[in-house]
Amino acid sequence: MSVQHDPRLVASDEAGNHCADHSLHFREAKKKKMGTKNSRLQGFYQLNPFERLQMVKSFDGLNDEDLRTLHGGNGSLTIERADKMIENVIGTYNLPMGIATNFQVNGHDKLVPMVVEEPSIVAGASYAARLVRAGGGFHTSSTPPLMIGQVQLVNVAAPHSARMDILARKAEILALANAQSRSLVGLGGGAQDVEVNIFPTSPMGPMLVAHLVVDCRDAMGANAINSMCEAVAPLLEEITGGRAYLRILSNLTDRRLARARAVVPVSALERDGLSGEEVAEGIMWAYAFAAVDPYRATTHNKGIMNGIDPVIVATGNDWRAVEAGAHAYASRSGQYTSLSVWERDAEGNLVGTLEMPLSVGIVGGATKVHPAAQTALKLLNVQSANELAEICVCAGLASNLAAMRALACEGIQQGHMGLHARQIAMAVGAHGVMVDEVARRMVEERNIKPARAEELLAEIRH
């Protein structure tokens, strides 16, 4: 039976009890719905997709329409809706959505939706969140959602004098900017300040750049900021006598930061004959490598973004903007380095911190157009863009910890092996139980190649 059209998706919670082996999971999940939520869903990975979805529904009160959306039913992205989102649409493109479990953020349990194609990311983040859970979970904070819009001015005869003239008329500039988004101002946001930077030289000559500092509230803010920059550009030309060229936001959102802190007891790191102290030392050496070497830091930070990007995609936000801001921020000292910091506290615990720009929204854009994005936000139950950003940075720190632990213990390839084998098995035409059997035998033989998968599949079929 195709999951996409599974009639059980409109059934009550009790429908999950068709599988006696997992009925206990569902009863416990229903109890949690009435009391404190618990993202520590033991055995979650052993369930089938329908059973997992029933547990997620019980955790956070999703309704049957939400379930149909997540299973690609009538609530998924239609071609008609897609045609209104971007240009030249010919179809839609699906990616897997998984749920990272075990997350506890500021004392609240969260199930974190992740849309991603790479194996091990969801499992790694879930495992690392369990380690962090042993130390009290993630603790987060964030700055106000301030973004910068830039207006580039050239052919300014006296740039220093022009700078003073712009600042003297700041109130007028801010009033004009805020007239473009009265709803944002009504929510307590809007343009807050004006700054001016002078660049005496560039490949094209000197320029003056005016900044609008905008509080975006719960929006990502790109459209509002760009509209403000367009509106004030003629006034800035009048003030300076120059010509305005670019009028656009900056994705280096270094005033819109999200922070997460995690403590991992050394005892929680014990694994496969390795003591917790041995694993902790390996993790610290992995961090030290990234802290000093840009070649390693690039892959290290990719591991952080492995956790963040899937949440950004799941919630309909702009992962390209977040990526750009993150990597620029990693270079702010003049050398590209690790976004995260790992230390040992007085008790010997591992302590990880991550602070980085995170411009996300829960209103506007694809977050209000794509049905799956709306369902993902409902599942997260976030009340502000700042709260979403803080969950994203927790997912990034968890993914970072998972990758370093794997590298310190058995190497990253070992963790990927099983899922990679499944992908190859499916690529050569295996279906259903044959996928698992072909993958199992390739892993046992340590020969995970398409040619071997074809041979094994032929053996099984005959």
GROMACS .gro file of C-alpha atoms in nm:
model
  462
    1MET     CA    1   0.000   0.000   0.000
    2SER     CA    2   0.137   0.344  -0.091
    3VAL     CA    3   0.192   0.561   0.213
    4GLN     CA    4   0.096   0.865   0.014
    5HIS     CA    5  -0.264   0.747  -0.016
    6ASP     CA    6  -0.282   0.546   0.307
    7PRO     CA    7  -0.642   0.573   0.438
    8ARG     CA    8  -0.511   0.537   0.792
    9LEU     CA    9  -0.392   0.897   0.773
   10VAL     CA   10  -0.744   1.015   0.851
   11ALA     CA   11  -0.795   0.770   1.133
   12SER     CA   12  -0.780   0.847   1.502
   13ASP     CA   13  -0.469   0.807   1.718
   14GLU     CA   14  -0.581   0.454   1.804
   15ALA     CA   15  -0.513   0.349   1.444
   16GLY     CA   16  -0.148   0.322   1.534
   17ASN     CA   17  -0.227   0.033   1.765
   18HIS     CA   18  -0.267  -0.200   1.467
   19CYS     CA   19   0.093  -0.299   1.535
   20ALA     CA   20   0.100  -0.482   1.867
   21ASP     CA   21   0.477  -0.458   1.893
   22HIS     CA   22   0.458  -0.080   1.908
   23SER     CA   23   0.130  -0.021   2.092
   24LEU     CA   24   0.315   0.079   2.406
   25HIS     CA   25   0.481   0.366   2.219
   26PHE     CA   26   0.145   0.505   2.119
   27ARG     CA   27  -0.009   0.476   2.467
   28GLU     CA   28   0.290   0.655   2.618
   29ALA     CA   29   0.277   0.922   2.349
   30LYS     CA   30  -0.091   0.988   2.424
   31LYS     CA   31  -0.012   1.026   2.793
   32LYS     CA   32   0.257   1.280   2.708
   33LYS     CA   33   0.006   1.476   2.505
   34MET     CA   34  -0.191   1.529   2.825
   35GLY     CA   35   0.114   1.619   3.033
   36THR     CA   36   0.475   1.721   2.986
   37LYS     CA   37   0.608   1.666   2.636
   38ASN     CA   38   0.908   1.439   2.607
   39SER     CA   39   1.118   1.434   2.290
   40ARG     CA   40   1.307   1.127   2.414
   41LEU     CA   41   1.121   0.887   2.184
   42GLN     CA   42   1.295   0.556   2.241
   43GLY     CA   43   1.283   0.317   1.947
   44PHE     CA   44   1.152   0.589   1.714
   45TYR     CA   45   1.386   0.481   1.435
   46GLN     CA   46   1.248   0.127   1.452
   47LEU     CA   47   0.894   0.233   1.359
   48ASN     CA   48   0.762   0.266   1.007
   49PRO     CA   49   0.687   0.616   0.870
   50PHE     CA   50   0.315   0.596   0.953
   51GLU     CA   51   0.384   0.494   1.313
   52ARG     CA   52   0.642   0.771   1.353
   53LEU     CA   53   0.393   1.025   1.225
   54GLN     CA   54   0.133   0.909   1.474
   55MET     CA   55   0.383   0.961   1.756
   56VAL     CA   56   0.468   1.307   1.626
   57LYS     CA   57   0.098   1.390   1.606
   58SER     CA   58   0.050   1.283   1.967
   59PHE     CA   59   0.354   1.484   2.079
   60ASP     CA   60   0.246   1.820   1.944
   61GLY     CA   61  -0.119   1.809   1.852
   62LEU     CA   62  -0.096   1.792   1.475
   63ASN     CA   63  -0.429   1.722   1.308
   64ASP     CA   64  -0.519   1.485   1.027
   65GLU     CA   65  -0.471   1.755   0.763
   66ASP     CA   66  -0.118   1.809   0.893
   67LEU     CA   67  -0.052   1.437   0.862
   68ARG     CA   68  -0.173   1.434   0.503
   69THR     CA   69   0.054   1.728   0.427
   70LEU     CA   70   0.360   1.553   0.566
   71HIS     CA   71   0.279   1.233   0.379
   72GLY     CA   72   0.250   1.409   0.044
   73GLY     CA   73  -0.128   1.400   0.023
   74ASN     CA   74  -0.373   1.672  -0.074
   75GLY     CA   75  -0.206   1.928   0.152
   76SER     CA   76   0.135   1.909  -0.017
   77LEU     CA   77   0.268   2.170  -0.258
   78THR     CA   78   0.052   2.174  -0.568
   79ILE     CA   79   0.180   2.266  -0.910
   80GLU     CA   80  -0.057   2.564  -0.909
   81ARG     CA   81   0.085   2.696  -0.584
   82ALA     CA   82   0.442   2.627  -0.695
   83ASP     CA   83   0.378   2.827  -1.012
   84LYS     CA   84   0.307   3.132  -0.795
   85MET     CA   85   0.624   3.088  -0.585
   86ILE     CA   86   0.899   3.098  -0.851
   87GLU     CA   87   0.937   3.147  -1.226
   88ASN     CA   88   0.914   2.896  -1.512
   89VAL     CA   89   0.771   2.617  -1.297
   90ILE     CA   90   0.741   2.273  -1.457
   91GLY     CA   91   0.691   2.061  -1.144
   92THR     CA   92   0.784   2.013  -0.781
   93TYR     CA   93   1.078   1.838  -0.618
   94ASN     CA   94   1.054   1.642  -0.294
   95LEU     CA   95   1.313   1.575  -0.025
   96PRO     CA   96   1.281   1.350   0.280
   97MET     CA   97   1.155   1.510   0.601
   98GLY     CA   98   1.282   1.347   0.919
   99ILE     CA   99   1.236   1.422   1.287
  100ALA     CA  100   1.532   1.479   1.517
  101THR     CA  101   1.440   1.357   1.865
  102ASN     CA  102   1.576   1.412   2.218
  103PHE     CA  103   1.604   1.791   2.194
  104GLN     CA  104   1.548   1.986   2.513
  105VAL     CA  105   1.577   2.363   2.469
  106ASN     CA  106   1.558   2.592   2.771
  107GLY     CA  107   1.373   2.320   2.960
  108HIS     CA  108   1.119   2.250   2.685
  109ASP     CA  109   1.120   1.931   2.479
  110LYS     CA  110   1.114   1.976   2.103
  111LEU     CA  111   1.084   1.749   1.803
  112VAL     CA  112   1.285   1.913   1.526
  113PRO     CA  113   1.176   1.867   1.162
  114MET     CA  114   1.462   1.834   0.915
  115VAL     CA  115   1.440   1.831   0.535
  116VAL     CA  116   1.763   1.687   0.397
  117GLU     CA  117   1.893   1.422   0.156
  118GLU     CA  118   2.221   1.331   0.329
  119PRO     CA  119   2.227   1.014   0.542
  120SER     CA  120   2.318   1.027   0.912
  121ILE     CA  121   2.232   1.393   0.974
  122VAL     CA  122   1.899   1.332   1.150
  123ALA     CA  123   2.033   1.032   1.341
  124GLY     CA  124   2.351   1.217   1.440
  125ALA     CA  125   2.165   1.524   1.565
  126SER     CA  126   1.924   1.305   1.763
  127TYR     CA  127   2.210   1.111   1.922
  128ALA     CA  128   2.402   1.427   2.012
  129ALA     CA  129   2.086   1.586   2.157
  130ARG     CA  130   2.059   1.283   2.385
  131LEU     CA  131   2.416   1.340   2.504
  132VAL     CA  132   2.339   1.707   2.570
  133ARG     CA  133   2.018   1.606   2.744
  134ALA     CA  134   2.230   1.424   3.002
  135GLY     CA  135   2.385   1.760   3.088
  136GLY     CA  136   2.059   1.951   3.119
  137GLY     CA  137   1.978   2.019   2.754
  138PHE     CA  138   2.051   2.322   2.539
  139HIS     CA  139   2.038   2.675   2.673
  140THR     CA  140   1.986   2.956   2.426
  141SER     CA  141   1.957   3.329   2.382
  142SER     CA  142   1.940   3.572   2.092
  143THR     CA  143   1.971   3.938   2.006
  144PRO     CA  144   1.692   4.157   1.868
  145PRO     CA  145   1.620   4.078   1.500
  146LEU     CA  146   1.818   4.368   1.354
  147MET     CA  147   1.914   4.363   0.987
  148ILE     CA  148   2.102   4.606   0.766
  149GLY     CA  149   1.991   4.755   0.435
  150GLN     CA  150   2.256   4.924   0.221
  151VAL     CA  151   2.238   5.213  -0.025
  152GLN     CA  152   2.552   5.262  -0.234
  153LEU     CA  153   2.627   5.622  -0.331
  154VAL     CA  154   2.894   5.723  -0.585
  155ASN     CA  155   3.019   6.048  -0.732
  156VAL     CA  156   2.992   6.217  -0.393
  157ALA     CA  157   3.215   6.524  -0.403
  158ALA     CA  158   3.283   6.560  -0.030
  159PRO     CA  159   3.208   6.225   0.134
  160HIS     CA  160   3.295   6.322   0.491
  161SER     CA  161   3.077   6.628   0.474
  162ALA     CA  162   2.803   6.424   0.305
  163ARG     CA  163   2.819   6.173   0.589
  164MET     CA  164   2.750   6.449   0.840
  165ASP     CA  165   2.461   6.577   0.628
  166ILE     CA  166   2.301   6.230   0.615
  167LEU     CA  167   2.328   6.183   0.991
  168ALA     CA  168   2.183   6.529   1.053
  169ARG     CA  169   1.870   6.424   0.862
  170LYS     CA  170   1.840   6.081   1.020
  171ALA     CA  171   1.489   6.138   1.153
  172GLU     CA  172   1.363   6.232   0.807
  173ILE     CA  173   1.529   5.926   0.649
  174LEU     CA  174   1.386   5.689   0.912
  175ALA     CA  175   1.036   5.836   0.874
  176LEU     CA  176   1.048   5.780   0.498
  177ALA     CA  177   1.176   5.425   0.542
  178ASN     CA  178   0.912   5.336   0.799
  179ALA     CA  179   0.634   5.470   0.579
  180GLN     CA  180   0.703   5.168   0.355
  181SER     CA  181   0.602   4.917   0.624
  182ARG     CA  182   0.352   5.056   0.872
  183SER     CA  183   0.255   4.704   0.981
  184LEU     CA  184   0.612   4.631   1.086
  185VAL     CA  185   0.629   4.959   1.276
  186GLY     CA  186   0.297   4.878   1.440
  187LEU     CA  187   0.449   4.557   1.577
  188GLY     CA  188   0.736   4.750   1.735
  189GLY     CA  189   0.985   4.704   1.452
  190GLY     CA  190   1.096   4.908   1.155
  191ALA     CA  191   1.396   5.122   1.073
  192GLN     CA  192   1.577   5.216   1.394
  193ASP     CA  193   1.899   5.386   1.293
  194VAL     CA  194   2.110   5.523   1.009
  195GLU     CA  195   2.483   5.466   0.969
  196VAL     CA  196   2.727   5.581   0.703
  197ASN     CA  197   3.050   5.415   0.587
  198ILE     CA  198   3.309   5.573   0.358
  199PHE     CA  199   3.522   5.364   0.123
  200PRO     CA  200   3.799   5.588  -0.017
  201THR     CA  201   3.903   5.328  -0.276
  202SER     CA  202   3.748   5.040  -0.469
  203PRO     CA  203   3.800   4.889  -0.817
  204MET     CA  204   3.563   5.161  -0.945
  205GLY     CA  205   3.668   5.447  -0.717
  206PRO     CA  206   3.544   5.594  -0.388
  207MET     CA  207   3.196   5.534  -0.256
  208LEU     CA  208   2.976   5.617   0.038
  209VAL     CA  209   2.740   5.351   0.178
  210ALA     CA  210   2.441   5.435   0.397
  211HIS     CA  211   2.301   5.168   0.627
  212LEU     CA  212   1.944   5.137   0.747
  213VAL     CA  213   1.931   4.932   1.067
  214VAL     CA  214   1.592   4.761   1.066
  215ASP     CA  215   1.415   4.559   1.336
  216CYS     CA  216   1.236   4.287   1.138
  217ARG     CA  217   1.040   4.135   1.427
  218ASP     CA  218   0.916   3.788   1.322
  219ALA     CA  219   0.989   3.828   0.950
  220MET     CA  220   1.311   3.738   0.776
  221GLY     CA  221   1.286   4.095   0.646
  222ALA     CA  222   1.435   4.095   0.297
  223ASN     CA  223   1.135   4.242   0.117
  224ALA     CA  224   1.069   4.511   0.378
  225ILE     CA  225   1.435   4.616   0.391
  226ASN     CA  226   1.472   4.630   0.015
  227SER     CA  227   1.157   4.843  -0.013
  228MET     CA  228   1.294   5.083   0.249
  229CYS     CA  229   1.627   5.114   0.069
  230GLU     CA  230   1.451   5.189  -0.260
  231ALA     CA  231   1.240   5.453  -0.093
  232VAL     CA  232   1.522   5.646   0.077
  233ALA     CA  233   1.768   5.630  -0.215
  234PRO     CA  234   1.637   5.947  -0.391
  235LEU     CA  235   1.651   6.138  -0.062
  236LEU     CA  236   2.010   6.026  -0.006
  237GLU     CA  237   2.099   6.138  -0.359
  238GLU     CA  238   1.948   6.477  -0.284
  239ILE     CA  239   2.140   6.509   0.044
  240THR     CA  240   2.479   6.402  -0.095
  241GLY     CA  241   2.464   6.514  -0.456
  242GLY     CA  242   2.573   6.163  -0.551
  243ARG     CA  243   2.416   5.879  -0.745
  244ALA     CA  244   2.259   5.575  -0.583
  245TYR     CA  245   2.333   5.237  -0.736
  246LEU     CA  246   2.269   4.928  -0.521
  247ARG     CA  247   1.981   4.937  -0.273
  248ILE     CA  248   1.963   4.601  -0.096
  249LEU     CA  249   1.982   4.418   0.236
  250SER     CA  250   2.301   4.258   0.366
  251ASN     CA  251   2.302   3.888   0.451
  252LEU     CA  252   2.585   3.942   0.699
  253THR     CA  253   2.334   3.969   0.981
  254ASP     CA  254   2.590   4.009   1.259
  255ARG     CA  255   2.340   4.202   1.473
  256ARG     CA  256   2.083   3.924   1.452
  257LEU     CA  257   2.261   3.652   1.645
  258ALA     CA  258   2.141   3.325   1.797
  259ARG     CA  259   2.338   3.144   2.068
  260ALA     CA  260   2.331   2.795   2.213
  261ARG     CA  261   2.525   2.631   2.495
  262ALA     CA  262   2.549   2.260   2.569
  263VAL     CA  263   2.714   2.067   2.852
  264VAL     CA  264   2.797   1.700   2.796
  265PRO     CA  265   2.905   1.490   3.096
  266VAL     CA  266   3.211   1.282   3.015
  267SER     CA  267   3.031   0.972   3.142
  268ALA     CA  268   2.773   1.011   2.862
  269LEU     CA  269   3.045   0.980   2.599
  270GLU     CA  270   3.151   0.624   2.683
  271ARG     CA  271   3.111   0.403   2.377
  272ASP     CA  272   3.236   0.084   2.214
  273GLY     CA  273   3.521   0.013   2.452
  274LEU     CA  274   3.631   0.378   2.465
  275SER     CA  275   3.616   0.566   2.792
  276GLY     CA  276   3.434   0.896   2.811
  277GLU     CA  277   3.765   1.069   2.874
  278GLU     CA  278   3.916   0.923   2.557
  279VAL     CA  279   3.618   1.036   2.349
  280ALA     CA  280   3.622   1.384   2.506
  281GLU     CA  281   3.992   1.425   2.430
  282GLY     CA  282   3.934   1.317   2.069
  283ILE     CA  283   3.653   1.570   2.033
  284MET     CA  284   3.870   1.848   2.174
  285TRP     CA  285   4.150   1.765   1.928
  286ALA     CA  286   3.896   1.771   1.643
  287TYR     CA  287   3.779   2.117   1.755
  288ALA     CA  288   4.137   2.241   1.794
  289PHE     CA  289   4.210   2.139   1.435
  290ALA     CA  290   3.915   2.345   1.307
  291ALA     CA  291   4.006   2.642   1.525
  292VAL     CA  292   4.345   2.690   1.356
  293ASP     CA  293   4.314   2.550   1.002
  294PRO     CA  294   4.071   2.703   0.748
  295TYR     CA  295   4.075   2.385   0.540
  296ARG     CA  296   3.945   2.185   0.836
  297ALA     CA  297   3.722   2.469   0.960
  298THR     CA  298   3.533   2.471   0.630
  299THR     CA  299   3.429   2.108   0.668
  300HIS     CA  300   3.374   2.153   1.042
  301ASN     CA  301   3.134   2.441   0.976
  302LYS     CA  302   2.965   2.241   0.700
  303GLY     CA  303   2.888   1.991   0.975
  304ILE     CA  304   2.725   2.269   1.176
  305MET     CA  305   2.518   2.375   0.877
  306ASN     CA  306   2.419   2.009   0.828
  307GLY     CA  307   2.200   2.059   1.134
  308ILE     CA  308   2.082   2.412   1.061
  309ASP     CA  309   1.998   2.401   0.691
  310PRO     CA  310   1.747   2.113   0.717
  311VAL     CA  311   1.545   2.307   0.977
  312ILE     CA  312   1.566   2.621   0.761
  313VAL     CA  313   1.439   2.427   0.459
  314ALA     CA  314   1.166   2.250   0.658
  315THR     CA  315   1.026   2.584   0.778
  316GLY     CA  316   1.036   2.753   0.438
  317ASN     CA  317   1.320   2.991   0.518
  318ASP     CA  318   1.613   3.108   0.305
  319TRP     CA  319   1.896   2.862   0.371
  320ARG     CA  320   2.122   3.037   0.116
  321ALA     CA  321   2.104   3.362   0.313
  322VAL     CA  322   2.182   3.181   0.638
  323GLU     CA  323   2.476   2.997   0.479
  324ALA     CA  324   2.621   3.321   0.339
  325GLY     CA  325   2.594   3.500   0.672
  326ALA     CA  326   2.741   3.208   0.865
  327HIS     CA  327   3.054   3.173   0.655
  328ALA     CA  328   3.113   3.549   0.643
  329TYR     CA  329   3.081   3.556   1.022
  330ALA     CA  330   3.333   3.272   1.051
  331SER     CA  331   3.584   3.502   0.877
  332ARG     CA  332   3.524   3.811   1.090
  333SER     CA  333   3.867   3.788   1.260
  334GLY     CA  334   4.045   3.795   0.924
  335GLN     CA  335   4.091   3.416   0.915
  336TYR     CA  336   3.818   3.164   0.850
  337THR     CA  337   3.772   2.956   1.165
  338SER     CA  338   3.528   2.737   1.357
  339LEU     CA  339   3.187   2.884   1.430
  340SER     CA  340   3.159   2.672   1.745
  341VAL     CA  341   3.382   2.668   2.052
  342TRP     CA  342   3.442   2.360   2.267
  343GLU     CA  343   3.600   2.365   2.612
  344ARG     CA  344   3.629   2.157   2.932
  345ASP     CA  345   3.478   2.298   3.249
  346ALA     CA  346   3.608   2.256   3.605
  347GLU     CA  347   3.427   1.921   3.637
  348GLY     CA  348   3.577   1.794   3.312
  349ASN     CA  349   3.250   1.817   3.119
  350LEU     CA  350   3.255   1.907   2.752
  351VAL     CA  351   3.102   2.252   2.700
  352GLY     CA  352   3.007   2.362   2.350
  353THR     CA  353   2.889   2.707   2.247
  354LEU     CA  354   2.772   2.836   1.911
  355GLU     CA  355   2.696   3.197   1.829
  356MET     CA  356   2.617   3.295   1.472
  357PRO     CA  357   2.392   3.510   1.251
  358LEU     CA  358   2.052   3.353   1.188
  359SER     CA  359   1.798   3.550   0.989
  360VAL     CA  360   1.476   3.350   0.984
  361GLY     CA  361   1.108   3.430   0.987
  362ILE     CA  362   0.780   3.273   1.087
  363VAL     CA  363   0.564   3.513   0.885
  364GLY     CA  364   0.567   3.593   0.515
  365GLY     CA  365   0.746   3.424   0.227
  366ALA     CA  366   0.735   3.048   0.180
  367THR     CA  367   0.658   3.001   0.550
  368LYS     CA  368   0.302   3.113   0.471
  369VAL     CA  369   0.275   2.960   0.124
  370HIS     CA  370   0.416   2.608   0.150
  371PRO     CA  371   0.184   2.375   0.345
  372ALA     CA  372   0.467   2.153   0.473
  373ALA     CA  373   0.653   2.459   0.604
  374GLN     CA  374   0.342   2.565   0.793
  375THR     CA  375   0.311   2.218   0.944
  376ALA     CA  376   0.679   2.216   1.043
  377LEU     CA  377   0.636   2.547   1.226
  378LYS     CA  378   0.325   2.412   1.397
  379LEU     CA  379   0.520   2.109   1.513
  380LEU     CA  380   0.799   2.328   1.654
  381ASN     CA  381   0.539   2.546   1.828
  382VAL     CA  382   0.758   2.854   1.809
  383GLN     CA  383   0.612   3.192   1.899
  384SER     CA  384   0.877   3.416   1.742
  385ALA     CA  385   1.147   3.424   1.479
  386ASN     CA  386   1.405   3.447   1.759
  387GLU     CA  387   1.279   3.121   1.909
  388LEU     CA  388   1.308   2.948   1.571
  389ALA     CA  389   1.662   3.081   1.529
  390GLU     CA  390   1.757   2.946   1.871
  391ILE     CA  391   1.627   2.599   1.782
  392CYS     CA  392   1.823   2.613   1.457
  393VAL     CA  393   2.146   2.692   1.638
  394CYS     CA  394   2.083   2.403   1.878
  395ALA     CA  395   2.045   2.170   1.581
  396GLY     CA  396   2.373   2.306   1.443
  397LEU     CA  397   2.560   2.250   1.768
  398ALA     CA  398   2.416   1.898   1.796
  399SER     CA  399   2.522   1.813   1.441
  400ASN     CA  400   2.869   1.951   1.514
  401LEU     CA  401   2.902   1.735   1.825
  402ALA     CA  402   2.780   1.425   1.640
  403ALA     CA  403   3.035   1.471   1.361
  404MET     CA  404   3.327   1.528   1.598
  405ARG     CA  405   3.230   1.231   1.813
  406ALA     CA  406   3.215   1.010   1.505
  407LEU     CA  407   3.552   1.133   1.383
  408ALA     CA  408   3.705   1.085   1.726
  409CYS     CA  409   3.568   0.731   1.765
  410GLU     CA  410   3.523   0.525   1.450
  411GLY     CA  411   3.557   0.779   1.170
  412ILE     CA  412   3.280   0.951   0.983
  413GLN     CA  413   3.256   0.692   0.705
  414GLN     CA  414   3.150   0.417   0.944
  415GLY     CA  415   2.844   0.613   1.045
  416HIS     CA  416   2.746   0.674   0.683
  417MET     CA  417   2.802   0.317   0.567
  418GLY     CA  418   2.463   0.161   0.631
  419LEU     CA  419   2.255   0.442   0.484
  420HIS     CA  420   2.489   0.482   0.189
  421ALA     CA  421   2.451   0.110   0.118
  422ARG     CA  422   2.072   0.148   0.118
  423GLN     CA  423   2.093   0.432  -0.132
  424ILE     CA  424   2.310   0.225  -0.366
  425ALA     CA  425   2.076  -0.072  -0.333
  426MET     CA  426   1.780   0.143  -0.435
  427ALA     CA  427   1.978   0.299  -0.719
  428VAL     CA  428   2.034  -0.042  -0.882
  429GLY     CA  429   1.664  -0.131  -0.860
  430ALA     CA  430   1.611  -0.299  -0.522
  431HIS     CA  431   1.268  -0.257  -0.362
  432GLY     CA  432   1.112  -0.331  -0.023
  433VAL     CA  433   1.291  -0.594   0.186
  434MET     CA  434   1.546  -0.644  -0.091
  435VAL     CA  435   1.690  -0.300  -0.012
  436ASP     CA  436   1.771  -0.400   0.344
  437GLU     CA  437   1.914  -0.738   0.243
  438VAL     CA  438   2.141  -0.599  -0.030
  439ALA     CA  439   2.258  -0.318   0.201
  440ARG     CA  440   2.323  -0.559   0.490
  441ARG     CA  441   2.538  -0.788   0.281
  442MET     CA  442   2.738  -0.501   0.128
  443VAL     CA  443   2.811  -0.360   0.474
  444GLU     CA  444   2.918  -0.702   0.603
  445GLU     CA  445   3.153  -0.742   0.310
  446ARG     CA  446   3.266  -0.377   0.331
  447ASN     CA  447   3.212  -0.363  -0.043
  448ILE     CA  448   2.958  -0.087  -0.096
  449LYS     CA  449   2.964  -0.041  -0.471
  450PRO     CA  450   2.696  -0.040  -0.743
  451ALA     CA  451   2.850  -0.340  -0.920
  452ARG     CA  452   2.834  -0.551  -0.605
  453ALA     CA  453   2.480  -0.432  -0.534
  454GLU     CA  454   2.372  -0.549  -0.879
  455GLU     CA  455   2.529  -0.890  -0.819
  456LEU     CA  456   2.360  -0.932  -0.481
  457LEU     CA  457   2.025  -0.818  -0.618
  458ALA     CA  458   2.051  -1.073  -0.899
  459GLU     CA  459   2.126  -1.348  -0.645
  460ILE     CA  460   1.827  -1.255  -0.430
  461ARG     CA  461   1.589  -1.243  -0.728
  462HIS     CA  462   1.697  -1.585  -0.845
   0.00000   0.00000   0.00000
